[in-house]
Amino acid sequence: SAADAVLLTMMLTIAEHPLGPLLIGYPLLVVTAGLFFRVRLVWFMTCVCLVSYAVLLATNPDADTPPHYPAIFAVALAVLGFAVAYQVHRVRALSRYYERRRL
């Protein structure tokens, strides 16, 4: 999973500015981590994406971007990670409940 975020960061480093629409790859990685139904994987992917985004900003600064936009994106990414992790937790709890009920 970490390799996906690293490869996305490498590709975005090569791409030309503005990166705006291409940054959707980070939230997509967090959401697809939720498809494995592992809460720890979602949190891990969220952290890796946040670190990768910070590395991207440090290595490839954009002078035209207002300084608060990266902060808003990072907070939105963290909130998305929380929401996906919570939904995965709920699905797993419901699954355990109905498995016990079926028996």
Short mmCIF file of C-alpha atoms in Angstrom, two decimals:
data_model
loop_
_atom_site.label_atom_id
_atom_site.label_comp_id
_atom_site.label_asym_id
_atom_site.label_seq_id
_atom_site.Cartn_x
_atom_site.Cartn_y
_atom_site.Cartn_z
CA SER A 1 0.00 0.00 0.00
CA ALA A 2 2.81 2.39 0.82
CA ALA A 3 4.32 1.77 -2.59
CA ASP A 4 1.14 3.05 -4.24
CA ALA A 5 1.41 6.39 -2.45
CA VAL A 6 5.14 6.63 -3.16
CA LEU A 7 4.62 5.92 -6.85
CA LEU A 8 1.80 8.47 -7.04
CA THR A 9 4.06 11.05 -5.41
CA MET A 10 6.83 10.28 -7.88
CA MET A 11 4.43 10.67 -10.81
CA LEU A 12 3.10 13.97 -9.44
CA THR A 13 6.65 15.23 -8.99
CA ILE A 14 7.26 14.63 -12.69
CA ALA A 15 3.95 16.25 -13.76
CA GLU A 16 3.73 19.93 -14.55
CA HIS A 17 1.79 22.48 -12.53
CA PRO A 18 -1.04 22.92 -11.69
CA LEU A 19 -1.50 19.55 -9.98
CA GLY A 20 -5.03 20.31 -8.72
CA PRO A 21 -7.07 17.60 -10.48
CA LEU A 22 -4.30 15.02 -10.16
CA LEU A 23 -4.29 15.23 -6.36
CA ILE A 24 -7.50 13.18 -6.32
CA GLY A 25 -5.22 10.13 -6.35
CA TYR A 26 -4.50 10.48 -2.64
CA PRO A 27 -8.15 10.32 -1.52
CA LEU A 28 -8.72 7.46 -3.96
CA LEU A 29 -5.91 5.49 -2.32
CA VAL A 30 -7.48 6.01 1.12
CA VAL A 31 -10.91 4.93 -0.08
CA THR A 32 -9.60 1.86 -1.89
CA ALA A 33 -7.76 0.83 1.29
CA GLY A 34 -11.21 0.64 2.89
CA LEU A 35 -12.24 -2.03 0.38
CA PHE A 36 -10.00 -4.48 2.24
CA PHE A 37 -12.16 -3.97 5.37
CA ARG A 38 -9.16 -3.39 7.65
CA VAL A 39 -9.31 -0.32 9.86
CA ARG A 40 -5.56 -0.30 10.47
CA LEU A 41 -4.89 -0.38 6.75
CA VAL A 42 -7.10 2.67 6.24
CA TRP A 43 -5.27 4.57 8.98
CA PHE A 44 -1.91 3.47 7.62
CA MET A 45 -2.83 4.57 4.10
CA THR A 46 -4.14 7.90 5.38
CA CYS A 47 -0.87 8.57 7.20
CA VAL A 48 1.23 7.49 4.23
CA CYS A 49 -0.78 9.72 1.89
CA LEU A 50 -0.42 12.70 4.24
CA VAL A 51 3.34 12.20 4.46
CA SER A 52 3.58 11.71 0.69
CA TYR A 53 1.61 14.90 0.11
CA ALA A 54 3.92 16.78 2.48
CA VAL A 55 6.95 15.45 0.60
CA LEU A 56 5.34 16.50 -2.69
CA LEU A 57 4.81 20.02 -1.36
CA ALA A 58 8.36 20.22 -0.04
CA THR A 59 9.99 18.99 -3.25
CA ASN A 60 7.70 20.64 -5.75
CA PRO A 61 6.39 23.98 -4.39
CA ASP A 62 3.89 25.95 -6.45
CA ALA A 63 4.16 29.73 -6.13
CA ASP A 64 0.64 30.31 -7.50
CA THR A 65 -1.13 28.24 -4.83
CA PRO A 66 -2.34 30.17 -1.77
CA PRO A 67 -0.67 28.85 1.40
CA HIS A 68 -3.89 27.68 3.05
CA TYR A 69 -4.96 25.37 0.19
CA PRO A 70 -2.49 22.58 1.07
CA ALA A 71 -3.64 22.73 4.69
CA ILE A 72 -7.27 22.43 3.64
CA PHE A 73 -6.44 19.45 1.42
CA ALA A 74 -4.49 17.74 4.22
CA VAL A 75 -7.33 18.22 6.71
CA ALA A 76 -9.86 16.95 4.17
CA LEU A 77 -7.69 13.89 3.55
CA ALA A 78 -7.47 13.19 7.29
CA VAL A 79 -11.25 13.58 7.69
CA LEU A 80 -11.82 11.25 4.77
CA GLY A 81 -9.51 8.68 6.38
CA PHE A 82 -11.45 8.95 9.63
CA ALA A 83 -14.80 8.55 7.85
CA VAL A 84 -13.66 5.53 5.86
CA ALA A 85 -12.11 3.89 8.93
CA TYR A 86 -15.33 4.44 10.87
CA GLN A 87 -17.45 2.92 8.10
CA VAL A 88 -15.13 -0.09 7.87
CA HIS A 89 -15.43 -0.52 11.63
CA ARG A 90 -19.23 -0.40 11.40
CA VAL A 91 -19.38 -2.91 8.55
CA ARG A 92 -17.13 -5.31 10.45
CA ALA A 93 -19.26 -4.96 13.59
CA LEU A 94 -22.44 -5.63 11.63
CA SER A 95 -20.82 -8.60 9.95
CA ARG A 96 -19.84 -10.10 13.32
CA TYR A 97 -23.33 -9.47 14.68
CA TYR A 98 -25.10 -11.23 11.81
CA GLU A 99 -22.60 -14.10 11.81
CA ARG A 100 -23.43 -14.83 15.46
CA ARG A 101 -27.12 -14.42 14.81
CA ARG A 102 -27.08 -16.86 11.92
CA LEU A 103 -25.54 -19.59 14.07
#
